[in-house]
XYZ file of C-alpha atoms in Angstrom:
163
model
C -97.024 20.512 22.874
C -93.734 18.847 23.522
C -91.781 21.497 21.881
C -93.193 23.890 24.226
C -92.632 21.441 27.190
C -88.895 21.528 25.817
C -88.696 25.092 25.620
C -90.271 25.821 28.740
C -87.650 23.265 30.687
C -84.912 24.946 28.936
C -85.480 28.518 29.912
C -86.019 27.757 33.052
C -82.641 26.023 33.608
C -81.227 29.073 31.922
C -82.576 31.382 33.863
C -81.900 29.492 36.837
C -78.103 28.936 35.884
C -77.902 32.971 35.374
C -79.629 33.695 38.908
C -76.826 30.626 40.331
C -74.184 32.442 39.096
C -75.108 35.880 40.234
C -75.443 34.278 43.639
C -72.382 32.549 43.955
C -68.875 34.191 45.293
C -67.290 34.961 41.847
C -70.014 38.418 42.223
C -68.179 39.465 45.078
C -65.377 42.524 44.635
C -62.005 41.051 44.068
C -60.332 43.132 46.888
C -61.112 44.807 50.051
C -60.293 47.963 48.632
C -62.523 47.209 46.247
C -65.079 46.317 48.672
C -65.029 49.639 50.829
C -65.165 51.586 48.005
C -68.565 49.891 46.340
C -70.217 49.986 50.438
C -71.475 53.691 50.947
C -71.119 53.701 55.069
C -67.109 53.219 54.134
C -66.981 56.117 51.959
C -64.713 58.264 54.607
C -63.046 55.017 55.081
C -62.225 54.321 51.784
C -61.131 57.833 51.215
C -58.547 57.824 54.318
C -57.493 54.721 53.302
C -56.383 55.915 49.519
C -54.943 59.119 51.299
C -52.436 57.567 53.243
C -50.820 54.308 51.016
C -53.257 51.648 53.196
C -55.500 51.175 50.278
C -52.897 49.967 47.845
C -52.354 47.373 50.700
C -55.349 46.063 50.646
C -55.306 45.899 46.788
C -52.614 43.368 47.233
C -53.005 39.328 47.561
C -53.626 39.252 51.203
C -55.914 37.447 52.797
C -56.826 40.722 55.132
C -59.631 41.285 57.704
C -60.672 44.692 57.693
C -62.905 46.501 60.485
C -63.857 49.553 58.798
C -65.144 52.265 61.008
C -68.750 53.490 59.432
C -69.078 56.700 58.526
C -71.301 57.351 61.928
C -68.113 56.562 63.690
C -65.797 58.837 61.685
C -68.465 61.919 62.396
C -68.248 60.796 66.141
C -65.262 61.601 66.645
C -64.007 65.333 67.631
C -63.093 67.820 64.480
C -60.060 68.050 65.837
C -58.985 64.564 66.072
C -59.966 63.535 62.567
C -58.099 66.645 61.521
C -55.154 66.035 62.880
C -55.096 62.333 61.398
C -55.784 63.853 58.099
C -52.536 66.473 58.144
C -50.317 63.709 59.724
C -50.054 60.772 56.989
C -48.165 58.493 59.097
C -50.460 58.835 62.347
C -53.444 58.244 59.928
C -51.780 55.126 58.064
C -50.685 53.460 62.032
C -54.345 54.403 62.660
C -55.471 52.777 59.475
C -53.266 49.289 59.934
C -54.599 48.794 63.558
C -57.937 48.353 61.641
C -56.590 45.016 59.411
C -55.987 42.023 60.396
C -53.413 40.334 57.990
C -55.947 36.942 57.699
C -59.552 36.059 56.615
C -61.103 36.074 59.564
C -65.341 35.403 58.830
C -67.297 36.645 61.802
C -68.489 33.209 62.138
C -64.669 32.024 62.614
C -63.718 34.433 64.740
C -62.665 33.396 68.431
C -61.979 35.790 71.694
C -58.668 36.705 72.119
C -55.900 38.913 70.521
C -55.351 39.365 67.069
C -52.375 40.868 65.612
C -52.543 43.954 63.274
C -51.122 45.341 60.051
C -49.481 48.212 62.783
C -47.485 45.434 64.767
C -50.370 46.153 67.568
C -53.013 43.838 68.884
C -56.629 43.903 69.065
C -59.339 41.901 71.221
C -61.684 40.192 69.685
C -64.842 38.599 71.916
C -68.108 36.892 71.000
C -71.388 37.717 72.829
C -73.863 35.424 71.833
C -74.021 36.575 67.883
C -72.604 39.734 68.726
C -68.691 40.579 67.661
C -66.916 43.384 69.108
C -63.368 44.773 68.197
C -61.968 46.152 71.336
C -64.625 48.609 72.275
C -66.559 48.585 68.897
C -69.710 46.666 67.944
C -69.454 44.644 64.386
C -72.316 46.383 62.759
C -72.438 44.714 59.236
C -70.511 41.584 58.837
C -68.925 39.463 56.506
C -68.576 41.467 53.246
C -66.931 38.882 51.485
C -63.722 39.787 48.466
C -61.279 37.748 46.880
C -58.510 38.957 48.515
C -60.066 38.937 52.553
C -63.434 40.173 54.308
C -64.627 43.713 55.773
C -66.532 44.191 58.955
C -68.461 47.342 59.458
C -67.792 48.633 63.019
C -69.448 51.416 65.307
C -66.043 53.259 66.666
C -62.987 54.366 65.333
C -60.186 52.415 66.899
C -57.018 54.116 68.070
C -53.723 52.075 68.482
C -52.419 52.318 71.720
C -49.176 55.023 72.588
C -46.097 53.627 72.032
């Protein structure tokens, strides 16, 4: 009867010290990059991202913030406009970098005010109760933790002001 006590006991720490470790941070991707490419509502994201040199970016060490634009907000946006980013690589890639934020900024940690871009241009963050919004865009999935930084899902597609 002891024996099977023993056994018993020691499966069940076992199993528990499996489940622990799927829980814990080492599961999640090891990059941002990595990150948008495993979440499905980033897939035009992603691809954009590969297509015009950001991705290998966010591959790197960081720590980045990244609010990626769903794939809702990609389809919002006129034909037109998401053509014309896709024929001119170096519109698309300013258009990409005003979407990272070159620190780890958590949703929790994040405060109102500016925060400077990848593209050299700032964006305003505010806090409505536990609502965050990214100049006009709503944080719609948050915190999607990597090694390297985190990725917020947003509603909109931000555009970096003219220059």
């Amino acid at each position: 009867m002891f024996r099977r006590s023993a056994m018993h006991c020691a499966l069940a720490l076992s199993a528990a010290a499996v489940l622990g470790a799927c829980a814990s941070p080492a599961s999640a991707p090891r990059t941002v990059a990595a990150a948008t490419a495993a979440t499905p509502a980033l897939s035009t994201f992603h691809r954009l991202a590969a297509d015009s040199g950001v991705l290998a970016t966010l591959e790197g060490p960081g720590p980045y913030t990244v609010f990626a634009p769903s794939e809702a907000a990609f389809q919002a946006l006129p034909a037109k406009s998401l053509d014309a980013l896709r024929a001119d690589k170096a519109q698309l890639k300013a258009v990409l970098q005003h979407h990272v934020v070159p620190a780890r900024v958590s949703a929790a940690e994040a405060r109102a005010g500016k925060a400077k871009t990848l593209q050299g241009t700032d964006i305003a963050l505010a806090r409505a109760g536990t609502f965050l919004t990214v100049d006009d865009a709503l944080v719609e999935q948050a915190d999607l933790r990597a090694g390297n930084g985190v990725v917020h899902v947003i509603d909109r597609v931000l555009m970096p002001p003219r220059k």
